[in-house]
Amino acid sequence: MTDDRCPHMSAPLSLGTLDGCVVACVLHRGAFDLSTGETATFPTTGGLDADGMHHAPWAMAGAPPKPEPSESKANARALTRTRRLRFYPARIREGILEARVPEATHGVEA
Ligand code: FES
């Protein structure tokens, strides 16, 4: 079980496509393994992965080349980090889906 948010720029993953355990995001073609949280395909924009390694921008085969973004946009892309997909342990027991999700910490007074 996972959040409905891409670990790149928070697009709803429910709009993407599922191939086995890998969900593909519609916004920048990033793909993420639901069983491990790892990135299967890096987003087209490039940037930093969860470990801080840089990945270059890329384009789909046969797609027309995109114009180079402005320097500030290119710099922002290069420094944008794609995190590991957060997922939560889940099981189906007696026909009921059970998931362990973190406790909410906002809006709670101590
Ligand atoms: S928002 Fe999902 S790949 Fe960029």
PDB file of C-alpha atoms and ligand atoms in Angstrom:
ATOM      1  CA  MET A   1       0.000   0.000   0.000  1.00  0.00           C
ATOM      2  CA  THR A   2       1.354   3.434  -0.886  1.00  0.00           C
ATOM      3  CA  ASP A   3       0.437   7.098  -0.947  1.00  0.00           C
ATOM      4  CA  ASP A   4      -1.236   8.336  -4.097  1.00  0.00           C
ATOM      5  CA  ARG A   5       1.663  10.717  -4.682  1.00  0.00           C
ATOM      6  CA  CYS A   6       4.661  10.386  -6.935  1.00  0.00           C
ATOM      7  CA  PRO A   7       7.965  10.621  -5.019  1.00  0.00           C
ATOM      8  CA  HIS A   8       9.214  13.024  -7.702  1.00  0.00           C
ATOM      9  CA  MET A   9       6.790  15.985  -7.814  1.00  0.00           C
ATOM     10  CA  SER A  10       3.701  14.531  -6.125  1.00  0.00           C
ATOM     11  CA  ALA A  11       1.534  13.817  -9.178  1.00  0.00           C
ATOM     12  CA  PRO A  12      -1.279  11.358  -8.368  1.00  0.00           C
ATOM     13  CA  LEU A  13       0.016   7.863  -9.102  1.00  0.00           C
ATOM     14  CA  SER A  14      -3.560   6.607  -9.436  1.00  0.00           C
ATOM     15  CA  LEU A  15      -3.594   8.296 -12.860  1.00  0.00           C
ATOM     16  CA  GLY A  16      -0.577   6.245 -13.945  1.00  0.00           C
ATOM     17  CA  THR A  17      -0.302   2.737 -15.308  1.00  0.00           C
ATOM     18  CA  LEU A  18       0.558  -0.453 -13.467  1.00  0.00           C
ATOM     19  CA  ASP A  19       2.806  -3.170 -14.920  1.00  0.00           C
ATOM     20  CA  GLY A  20       3.201  -5.920 -12.343  1.00  0.00           C
ATOM     21  CA  CYS A  21       4.543  -4.166  -9.241  1.00  0.00           C
ATOM     22  CA  VAL A  22       5.793  -1.104 -11.151  1.00  0.00           C
ATOM     23  CA  VAL A  23       3.641   2.011 -11.377  1.00  0.00           C
ATOM     24  CA  ALA A  24       4.433   4.624 -14.033  1.00  0.00           C
ATOM     25  CA  CYS A  25       3.697   8.280 -13.375  1.00  0.00           C
ATOM     26  CA  VAL A  26       1.954  10.204 -16.148  1.00  0.00           C
ATOM     27  CA  LEU A  27       3.720  13.492 -15.497  1.00  0.00           C
ATOM     28  CA  HIS A  28       7.419  12.804 -16.231  1.00  0.00           C
ATOM     29  CA  ARG A  29       7.397   9.070 -17.011  1.00  0.00           C
ATOM     30  CA  GLY A  30       9.058   8.081 -13.733  1.00  0.00           C
ATOM     31  CA  ALA A  31       8.324   4.482 -12.721  1.00  0.00           C
ATOM     32  CA  PHE A  32       8.462   3.093  -9.197  1.00  0.00           C
ATOM     33  CA  ASP A  33       8.497  -0.411  -7.773  1.00  0.00           C
ATOM     34  CA  LEU A  34       5.664  -0.794  -5.289  1.00  0.00           C
ATOM     35  CA  SER A  35       7.321  -3.786  -3.616  1.00  0.00           C
ATOM     36  CA  THR A  36      10.632  -2.064  -2.833  1.00  0.00           C
ATOM     37  CA  GLY A  37      10.023   1.690  -3.156  1.00  0.00           C
ATOM     38  CA  GLU A  38      12.926   1.953  -5.607  1.00  0.00           C
ATOM     39  CA  THR A  39      12.869   3.951  -8.829  1.00  0.00           C
ATOM     40  CA  ALA A  40      12.543   1.641 -11.850  1.00  0.00           C
ATOM     41  CA  THR A  41      12.779   4.420 -14.456  1.00  0.00           C
ATOM     42  CA  PHE A  42      14.045   7.877 -13.592  1.00  0.00           C
ATOM     43  CA  PRO A  43      11.783  10.862 -14.496  1.00  0.00           C
ATOM     44  CA  THR A  44      12.467  12.524 -17.856  1.00  0.00           C
ATOM     45  CA  THR A  45      13.473  15.725 -16.103  1.00  0.00           C
ATOM     46  CA  GLY A  46      16.603  14.179 -14.584  1.00  0.00           C
ATOM     47  CA  GLY A  47      17.807  15.281 -11.171  1.00  0.00           C
ATOM     48  CA  LEU A  48      18.958  13.580  -7.992  1.00  0.00           C
ATOM     49  CA  ASP A  49      17.941  10.121  -6.868  1.00  0.00           C
ATOM     50  CA  ALA A  50      17.238   9.095  -3.272  1.00  0.00           C
ATOM     51  CA  ASP A  51      20.968   8.538  -2.685  1.00  0.00           C
ATOM     52  CA  GLY A  52      21.954  11.914  -4.157  1.00  0.00           C
ATOM     53  CA  MET A  53      23.286  10.588  -7.481  1.00  0.00           C
ATOM     54  CA  HIS A  54      22.627  12.783 -10.521  1.00  0.00           C
ATOM     55  CA  HIS A  55      20.587  11.462 -13.483  1.00  0.00           C
ATOM     56  CA  ALA A  56      20.547  13.312 -16.802  1.00  0.00           C
ATOM     57  CA  PRO A  57      17.267  14.349 -18.478  1.00  0.00           C
ATOM     58  CA  TRP A  58      16.048  11.962 -21.169  1.00  0.00           C
ATOM     59  CA  ALA A  59      13.364  11.822 -23.891  1.00  0.00           C
ATOM     60  CA  MET A  60      11.097   9.017 -25.079  1.00  0.00           C
ATOM     61  CA  ALA A  61      12.336   7.236 -28.204  1.00  0.00           C
ATOM     62  CA  GLY A  62      10.869   8.926 -31.277  1.00  0.00           C
ATOM     63  CA  ALA A  63       9.715  11.987 -29.352  1.00  0.00           C
ATOM     64  CA  PRO A  64      10.733  15.379 -30.710  1.00  0.00           C
ATOM     65  CA  PRO A  65      13.552  16.986 -28.718  1.00  0.00           C
ATOM     66  CA  LYS A  66      12.392  19.443 -26.093  1.00  0.00           C
ATOM     67  CA  PRO A  67      13.900  22.914 -26.016  1.00  0.00           C
ATOM     68  CA  GLU A  68      16.487  23.449 -23.319  1.00  0.00           C
ATOM     69  CA  PRO A  69      14.941  25.099 -20.257  1.00  0.00           C
ATOM     70  CA  SER A  70      16.254  28.364 -18.901  1.00  0.00           C
ATOM     71  CA  GLU A  71      19.352  28.147 -16.740  1.00  0.00           C
ATOM     72  CA  SER A  72      17.396  28.594 -13.516  1.00  0.00           C
ATOM     73  CA  LYS A  73      14.868  25.917 -14.495  1.00  0.00           C
ATOM     74  CA  ALA A  74      17.654  23.547 -15.543  1.00  0.00           C
ATOM     75  CA  ASN A  75      19.389  24.168 -12.214  1.00  0.00           C
ATOM     76  CA  ALA A  76      16.161  23.529 -10.306  1.00  0.00           C
ATOM     77  CA  ARG A  77      15.607  20.278 -12.208  1.00  0.00           C
ATOM     78  CA  ALA A  78      19.171  19.135 -11.540  1.00  0.00           C
ATOM     79  CA  LEU A  79      18.704  19.688  -7.807  1.00  0.00           C
ATOM     80  CA  THR A  80      15.240  18.128  -7.530  1.00  0.00           C
ATOM     81  CA  ARG A  81      15.440  14.859  -5.646  1.00  0.00           C
ATOM     82  CA  THR A  82      13.298  11.821  -6.434  1.00  0.00           C
ATOM     83  CA  ARG A  83      12.802   9.996  -3.159  1.00  0.00           C
ATOM     84  CA  ARG A  84      12.003   6.357  -2.572  1.00  0.00           C
ATOM     85  CA  LEU A  85       8.317   5.573  -2.783  1.00  0.00           C
ATOM     86  CA  ARG A  86       6.848   5.277   0.701  1.00  0.00           C
ATOM     87  CA  PHE A  87       4.856   2.151   1.160  1.00  0.00           C
ATOM     88  CA  TYR A  88       3.142   0.542   4.114  1.00  0.00           C
ATOM     89  CA  PRO A  89       2.802  -3.100   5.094  1.00  0.00           C
ATOM     90  CA  ALA A  90      -0.629  -4.432   4.165  1.00  0.00           C
ATOM     91  CA  ARG A  91      -2.465  -7.727   4.168  1.00  0.00           C
ATOM     92  CA  ILE A  92      -5.916  -9.085   3.569  1.00  0.00           C
ATOM     93  CA  ARG A  93      -7.214 -11.039   6.545  1.00  0.00           C
ATOM     94  CA  GLU A  94     -10.644 -12.602   6.515  1.00  0.00           C
ATOM     95  CA  GLY A  95     -11.616 -10.401   3.570  1.00  0.00           C
ATOM     96  CA  ILE A  96     -10.526  -7.160   5.241  1.00  0.00           C
ATOM     97  CA  LEU A  97      -7.611  -5.038   4.045  1.00  0.00           C
ATOM     98  CA  GLU A  98      -5.331  -4.169   6.946  1.00  0.00           C
ATOM     99  CA  ALA A  99      -2.514  -1.625   6.577  1.00  0.00           C
ATOM    100  CA  ARG A 100      -0.029  -0.210   9.033  1.00  0.00           C
ATOM    101  CA  VAL A 101       0.203   3.538   8.413  1.00  0.00           C
ATOM    102  CA  PRO A 102       2.180   6.084  10.438  1.00  0.00           C
ATOM    103  CA  GLU A 103       0.303   7.989  13.094  1.00  0.00           C
ATOM    104  CA  ALA A 104      -0.743  11.519  12.212  1.00  0.00           C
ATOM    105  CA  THR A 105       1.425  14.063  13.982  1.00  0.00           C
ATOM    106  CA  HIS A 106      -0.258  17.301  12.913  1.00  0.00           C
ATOM    107  CA  GLY A 107      -3.264  18.715  14.658  1.00  0.00           C
ATOM    108  CA  VAL A 108      -2.582  16.719  17.825  1.00  0.00           C
ATOM    109  CA  GLU A 109      -1.984  18.618  21.038  1.00  0.00           C
ATOM    110  CA  ALA A 110       0.504  17.233  23.520  1.00  0.00           C
TER     111      ALA A 110
HETATM  112  S1  FES B   1       5.745  13.839 -10.849  1.00  0.00           S
HETATM  113 FE1  FES B   1       5.899  11.728 -11.226  1.00  0.00          FE
HETATM  114  S2  FES B   1       7.616  11.505 -12.489  1.00  0.00           S
HETATM  115 FE2  FES B   1       7.516  13.610 -12.084  1.00  0.00          FE
END
